[in-house]
Short mmCIF file of C-alpha atoms and ligand atoms in Angstrom, two decimals:
data_model
loop_
_atom_site.label_atom_id
_atom_site.label_comp_id
_atom_site.label_asym_id
_atom_site.label_seq_id
_atom_site.Cartn_x
_atom_site.Cartn_y
_atom_site.Cartn_z
CA MET G 1 -9.62 -28.86 -24.54
CA ASN G 2 -10.08 -28.28 -21.16
CA LYS G 3 -9.44 -31.75 -19.79
CA PRO G 4 -10.33 -31.35 -16.25
CA ALA G 5 -7.82 -32.50 -13.52
CA ARG G 6 -7.08 -35.17 -12.45
CA GLY G 7 -7.59 -35.56 -8.71
CA ALA G 8 -5.14 -38.53 -8.08
CA ARG G 9 -2.17 -35.91 -9.39
CA PHE G 10 -2.56 -33.24 -7.38
CA PRO G 11 -2.64 -33.51 -3.52
CA LEU G 12 -5.21 -30.05 -3.27
CA GLY G 13 -8.05 -31.85 -5.31
CA LEU G 14 -8.22 -29.20 -7.81
CA ASP G 15 -11.98 -30.17 -9.18
CA HIS G 16 -13.01 -28.75 -5.89
CA VAL G 17 -11.50 -25.13 -6.52
CA HIS G 18 -13.53 -24.82 -9.41
CA GLY G 19 -15.98 -22.33 -8.40
CA SER G 20 -14.84 -21.43 -4.71
CA GLY G 21 -14.25 -18.68 -5.69
CA ARG G 22 -11.89 -16.29 -4.09
CA SER G 23 -13.23 -15.91 -0.79
CA ARG G 24 -11.48 -18.07 1.12
CA PRO G 25 -9.80 -15.53 4.33
CA GLN G 26 -5.91 -15.06 3.41
CA PRO G 27 -4.42 -16.88 7.54
CA GLU G 28 -2.47 -13.88 7.88
CA PRO G 29 -2.09 -10.44 5.75
CA LEU G 30 1.47 -10.16 4.34
CA ARG G 31 4.01 -7.02 6.07
CA PRO G 32 3.02 -3.79 3.71
CA GLN G 33 6.37 -2.88 1.96
CA ARG G 34 8.86 -0.59 3.95
CA PRO G 35 9.25 2.71 3.32
CA LEU G 36 12.41 3.48 0.53
CA ALA G 37 14.77 5.42 2.75
CA HIS G 38 16.67 2.38 3.73
CA ALA G 39 17.18 0.91 0.46
CA ALA G 40 18.16 4.59 -0.79
CA SER G 41 21.12 4.07 1.68
CA GLN G 42 22.42 1.55 -0.13
CA ALA G 43 21.57 2.48 -3.59
CA THR G 44 25.81 3.29 -4.04
CA ARG G 45 25.90 -0.60 -4.77
CA GLN G 46 24.47 0.60 -7.98
CA ALA G 47 27.24 1.67 -10.23
CA THR G 48 28.08 -0.36 -13.13
CA PRO G 49 31.59 -3.08 -12.20
CA SER G 50 33.97 -2.00 -14.16
CA GLY G 51 34.63 -4.20 -17.45
CA LEU G 52 31.29 -4.11 -18.37
CA GLY G 53 30.09 -0.24 -18.02
CA MET G 54 28.86 0.69 -21.41
CA ASP G 55 29.70 -2.79 -23.46
CA SER G 56 26.23 -3.82 -21.65
CA ALA G 57 23.85 -3.64 -24.40
CA ALA G 58 25.87 -5.64 -26.75
CA VAL G 59 26.78 -8.50 -24.25
CA ARG G 60 22.69 -8.63 -23.32
CA ALA G 61 21.63 -8.47 -27.30
CA ARG G 62 23.89 -11.39 -27.39
CA MET G 63 22.54 -13.48 -24.94
CA VAL G 64 19.23 -11.88 -26.17
CA GLU G 65 20.22 -13.92 -30.00
CA ARG G 66 21.17 -17.32 -27.94
CA LEU G 67 17.55 -17.24 -26.33
CA ARG G 68 16.19 -16.89 -30.09
CA ALA G 69 18.36 -19.74 -30.79
CA ASP G 70 17.23 -22.13 -27.93
CA GLY G 71 13.44 -21.55 -29.15
CA ILE G 72 12.05 -18.34 -27.49
CA GLY G 73 10.36 -16.52 -29.86
CA THR G 74 8.04 -14.47 -28.13
CA GLU G 75 9.34 -10.91 -29.06
CA ALA G 76 8.32 -8.89 -26.41
CA VAL G 77 9.71 -11.46 -23.48
CA LEU G 78 13.48 -10.86 -26.19
CA GLN G 79 12.82 -7.32 -26.07
CA ALA G 80 12.39 -7.12 -21.65
CA PHE G 81 16.09 -9.81 -21.66
CA GLY G 82 18.30 -7.09 -24.10
CA ARG G 83 16.66 -3.90 -21.71
CA VAL G 84 16.85 -5.57 -17.79
CA GLU G 85 20.71 -5.10 -16.51
CA ARG G 86 21.09 -8.81 -15.52
CA HIS G 87 24.47 -7.66 -13.94
CA ARG G 88 23.52 -5.36 -11.32
CA PHE G 89 21.23 -7.72 -10.45
CA VAL G 90 24.43 -9.53 -8.56
CA ASP G 91 27.31 -9.03 -6.80
CA THR G 92 29.69 -6.88 -8.36
CA ALA G 93 32.67 -10.07 -8.87
CA LEU G 94 30.07 -12.24 -10.44
CA ALA G 95 28.88 -9.80 -13.35
CA THR G 96 31.19 -10.63 -15.93
CA GLN G 97 29.39 -13.83 -15.88
CA ALA G 98 25.61 -12.28 -15.62
CA TYR G 99 25.26 -12.46 -19.01
CA GLU G 100 25.94 -16.59 -19.23
CA ASP G 101 24.08 -18.82 -19.00
CA THR G 102 24.02 -19.57 -15.14
CA SER G 103 22.64 -19.80 -12.09
CA LEU G 104 24.64 -17.76 -10.13
CA PRO G 105 24.96 -17.64 -6.20
CA ILE G 106 23.04 -14.56 -4.97
CA GLY G 107 23.95 -15.35 -1.04
CA HIS G 108 21.58 -16.88 1.58
CA GLY G 109 21.95 -20.25 -0.73
CA GLN G 110 20.03 -19.41 -3.40
CA THR G 111 20.58 -18.36 -7.15
CA ILE G 112 19.39 -16.58 -9.35
CA SER G 113 18.05 -18.95 -12.53
CA LYS G 114 19.33 -19.36 -16.08
CA PRO G 115 18.05 -16.75 -18.30
CA SER G 116 17.09 -19.75 -20.14
CA VAL G 117 15.06 -20.79 -17.80
CA VAL G 118 13.26 -17.70 -17.05
CA ALA G 119 12.67 -17.13 -20.52
CA ARG G 120 11.03 -20.06 -21.28
CA MET G 121 8.99 -19.62 -17.89
CA LEU G 122 7.61 -16.07 -19.33
CA ALA G 123 7.12 -17.05 -22.46
CA LEU G 124 5.17 -19.30 -21.09
CA LEU G 125 3.10 -16.78 -19.39
CA HIS G 126 2.87 -15.13 -22.40
CA GLU G 127 1.37 -17.67 -24.21
CA SER G 128 -2.05 -17.85 -22.12
CA ALA G 129 -5.31 -16.68 -23.13
CA SER G 130 -4.98 -14.06 -20.62
CA ALA G 131 -1.75 -12.09 -21.76
CA ARG G 132 -3.16 -13.41 -25.83
CA ALA G 133 -6.36 -11.28 -25.60
CA ALA G 134 -4.44 -8.47 -23.52
CA GLY G 135 -0.67 -8.40 -25.06
CA HIS G 136 0.38 -8.22 -21.72
CA LEU G 137 0.66 -10.08 -18.76
CA GLY G 138 -2.02 -8.02 -16.73
CA ARG G 139 -1.14 -8.02 -12.95
CA VAL G 140 1.27 -11.07 -11.77
CA LEU G 141 2.03 -12.60 -8.55
CA GLU G 142 5.90 -13.55 -8.15
CA ILE G 143 6.98 -15.82 -5.74
CA GLY G 144 10.47 -15.69 -4.83
CA THR G 145 11.87 -12.29 -5.00
CA GLY G 146 14.95 -13.12 -4.92
CA CYS G 147 17.49 -10.89 -6.20
CA GLY G 148 14.15 -9.11 -8.54
CA TYR G 149 15.78 -9.41 -11.41
CA GLN G 150 12.68 -11.84 -13.14
CA THR G 151 10.61 -8.90 -11.01
CA ALA G 152 12.82 -6.04 -13.04
CA LEU G 153 11.14 -8.27 -16.30
CA LEU G 154 7.77 -8.86 -15.16
CA SER G 155 7.42 -5.70 -14.64
CA LEU G 156 7.93 -4.74 -18.29
CA LEU G 157 6.05 -7.70 -19.78
CA SER G 158 2.72 -6.48 -17.33
CA ARG G 159 0.65 -3.52 -15.37
CA GLY G 160 2.23 -4.88 -12.53
CA VAL G 161 4.36 -6.93 -10.17
CA LEU G 162 3.92 -7.69 -6.76
CA SER G 163 7.07 -9.66 -5.55
CA ILE G 164 7.24 -12.01 -2.21
CA GLU G 165 10.49 -13.42 -1.00
CA ARG G 166 10.30 -15.24 2.51
CA VAL G 167 14.52 -14.44 3.27
CA ARG G 168 13.91 -10.57 4.47
CA PRO G 169 18.42 -9.85 3.61
CA LEU G 170 17.54 -10.83 -0.15
CA HIS G 171 13.73 -8.65 0.16
CA ASP G 172 16.02 -5.58 0.74
CA LYS G 173 18.78 -6.20 -1.63
CA ALA G 174 15.84 -6.52 -3.82
CA ARG G 175 14.94 -3.35 -2.88
CA VAL G 176 18.52 -2.03 -2.90
CA HIS G 177 18.32 -3.44 -6.86
CA LEU G 178 15.29 -2.45 -8.42
CA HIS G 179 15.34 1.74 -5.95
CA GLY G 180 14.66 4.18 -8.92
CA TRP G 181 13.40 1.24 -11.25
CA ARG G 182 10.59 3.53 -13.05
CA GLN G 183 8.45 0.80 -15.24
CA GLY G 184 5.22 -0.05 -13.89
CA ASP G 185 4.45 -1.64 -10.72
CA VAL G 186 6.77 -3.08 -8.47
CA ARG G 187 5.51 -3.84 -5.36
CA LEU G 188 7.95 -5.92 -3.03
CA VAL G 189 6.66 -8.03 0.32
CA TYR G 190 8.44 -9.67 2.64
CA GLY G 191 6.39 -13.04 4.03
CA ASP G 192 6.06 -16.24 2.94
CA GLY G 193 4.35 -16.52 -0.57
CA ARG G 194 3.02 -19.61 -0.05
CA LEU G 195 0.35 -17.62 0.98
CA GLY G 196 0.20 -15.59 -1.62
CA HIS G 197 -1.08 -11.92 -1.21
CA GLY G 198 -5.72 -11.21 -1.35
CA PRO G 199 -5.66 -7.88 -0.81
CA TRP G 200 -4.12 -7.23 -4.31
CA ALA G 201 -5.61 -10.41 -5.79
CA PRO G 202 -6.73 -11.82 -8.59
CA TYR G 203 -3.50 -12.02 -10.54
CA GLN G 204 -3.63 -13.06 -14.82
CA HIS G 205 -0.58 -14.79 -14.14
CA ILE G 206 1.32 -16.41 -10.79
CA VAL G 207 4.97 -17.30 -11.35
CA ALA G 208 6.92 -18.93 -8.78
CA ALA G 209 10.64 -19.67 -8.36
CA ALA G 210 10.93 -22.35 -6.02
CA GLY G 211 9.03 -25.49 -6.02
CA GLY G 212 6.79 -27.44 -4.01
CA ASP G 213 4.93 -30.54 -3.27
CA ALA G 214 2.06 -29.23 -4.04
CA LEU G 215 0.32 -25.61 -4.84
CA PRO G 216 -0.84 -23.81 -2.53
CA GLN G 217 -4.29 -23.30 -2.16
CA ALA G 218 -3.73 -19.37 -2.00
CA TRP G 219 -2.39 -19.40 -5.80
CA LEU G 220 -5.25 -21.23 -6.66
CA ASP G 221 -7.83 -18.54 -5.08
CA GLN G 222 -6.01 -16.31 -5.97
CA LEU G 223 -5.44 -17.04 -9.71
CA ASP G 224 -8.48 -15.19 -11.84
CA VAL G 225 -10.17 -16.83 -14.66
CA GLY G 226 -8.18 -16.56 -18.03
CA GLY G 227 -4.95 -16.31 -16.33
CA ARG G 228 -1.76 -19.06 -16.32
CA LEU G 229 0.22 -20.04 -12.99
CA VAL G 230 3.59 -21.31 -13.87
CA ALA G 231 5.76 -23.25 -11.02
CA PRO G 232 8.27 -25.83 -10.48
CA MET G 233 6.55 -28.72 -8.90
CA GLN G 234 8.36 -32.14 -8.00
CA ASP G 235 6.50 -34.86 -9.96
CA GLU G 236 6.57 -38.44 -7.97
CA ARG G 237 5.70 -40.32 -11.70
CA ALA G 238 8.97 -38.36 -13.21
CA GLY G 239 10.46 -38.93 -9.59
CA GLY G 240 11.72 -34.98 -9.68
CA GLN G 241 10.74 -31.12 -11.08
CA VAL G 242 8.66 -31.24 -13.20
CA LEU G 243 7.14 -27.19 -14.58
CA LEU G 244 3.50 -27.21 -13.87
CA VAL G 245 1.61 -24.69 -16.01
CA LEU G 246 -2.20 -24.62 -15.00
CA ASP G 247 -4.92 -22.50 -16.33
CA ARG G 248 -7.94 -21.31 -15.04
CA THR G 249 -10.29 -21.70 -17.80
CA PRO G 250 -13.86 -20.86 -17.61
CA ASP G 251 -14.53 -23.89 -17.24
CA GLY G 252 -12.32 -25.34 -14.30
CA TRP G 253 -8.56 -26.32 -15.16
CA ARG G 254 -6.16 -27.29 -17.15
CA GLU G 255 -2.49 -28.65 -16.19
CA GLN G 256 0.07 -29.18 -18.48
CA ARG G 257 3.30 -30.94 -17.53
CA ILE G 258 6.62 -30.13 -19.08
CA GLY G 259 10.14 -30.43 -18.85
CA ALA G 260 12.43 -31.01 -15.62
CA VAL G 261 13.83 -28.41 -13.98
CA HIS G 262 16.04 -27.82 -11.33
CA PHE G 263 14.54 -25.48 -8.65
CA VAL G 264 14.85 -24.21 -5.19
CA PRO G 265 12.59 -25.64 -2.68
CA LEU G 266 9.75 -24.28 -1.91
CA LYS G 267 9.72 -23.27 2.28
CA SER G 268 7.15 -22.27 4.44
CA GLY G 269 7.35 -19.10 6.89
CA ARG G 270 9.69 -16.41 6.78
CA GLU G 271 13.43 -15.74 7.53
N1 SAH T 301 13.47 -14.86 -9.01
C1 SAH T 301 14.39 -14.82 -8.28
C2 SAH T 301 14.66 -16.23 -7.93
C3 SAH T 301 15.64 -16.68 -6.74
S1 SAH T 301 15.63 -17.88 -6.25
C4 SAH T 301 15.35 -14.24 -9.20
O1 SAH T 301 15.52 -13.32 -10.30
O2 SAH T 301 17.15 -14.25 -7.77
C5 SAH T 301 13.98 -18.76 -5.30
C6 SAH T 301 13.74 -17.76 -4.47
O3 SAH T 301 12.89 -18.18 -3.28
C7 SAH T 301 14.88 -18.08 -3.26
O4 SAH T 301 14.91 -16.38 -3.21
C8 SAH T 301 13.63 -18.32 -1.66
O5 SAH T 301 14.20 -17.69 -0.40
C9 SAH T 301 12.63 -18.04 -2.55
N2 SAH T 301 11.01 -18.78 -1.40
C10 SAH T 301 11.38 -20.19 -1.54
N3 SAH T 301 9.74 -20.10 -0.47
C11 SAH T 301 9.40 -18.92 -0.77
C12 SAH T 301 8.75 -18.90 -0.38
N4 SAH T 301 7.91 -20.00 0.91
N5 SAH T 301 7.94 -17.67 -0.11
C13 SAH T 301 8.44 -16.39 -0.59
N6 SAH T 301 9.46 -17.44 -1.34
C14 SAH T 301 10.71 -18.04 -1.22
#
């Protein structure tokens, strides 16, 4: 089972990572959360768009049945999809499309991922050794908050989510969307997610909504033993992005590459 990761396919040389612990210094601490007052002042945007209103639960139930028919069998994940109102996370003009299996623009050249892709990633997280033992995702690091939809789903599946976004207006938008969200411990950080967030590590799960050429060292350092990372990553042999599932076992690392995917690029710095 615990096949050592092949260094040649990993620019970061995972075999060197094992045993290195979490003592690597973080290059720069990420900014803590700003007060919620700003978000509260904009919370009026949360009004349910006309046309969905009371029907949204039924529309969501149909989306859940489609996900189930597509092979998502993790009940906890399906239940979370049934509870989070996706239409509140997109612009009002797009709300009627919110329960279709499509990605939608959220501004700044970014998109909210398709429900089927998000469901697949969350189901993969939920199948980790840690999640199977605990029955939940423990503490989760999310890279790429975007509009905050997946953050909300994660909060229902975990004991705490720390989500990092590098685009300031999106970080602010997610704060508005998640204002008043009372489920679990959700922390939003404005910063470069490639650095992870050392002060809250280790994470039992790490999930990225943007893909680069290699996995940042900080993610490897901050993943707990027994934990799982799911992230899109460029794969030269496949000629595009694949979904990488990386388990940190007591003996080392185990890697699977699952299917072709198409996520936005993982960028450096903040804007
Ligand atoms: N899960 C999100 C998907 C957003 S798209 C949602 O539900 O809306 C991916 C996001 O990753 C974008 O918002 C993009 O700005 C962000 N991103 C890209 N590189 C990043 C980085 N280095 N750190 C943090 N966020 C990053």
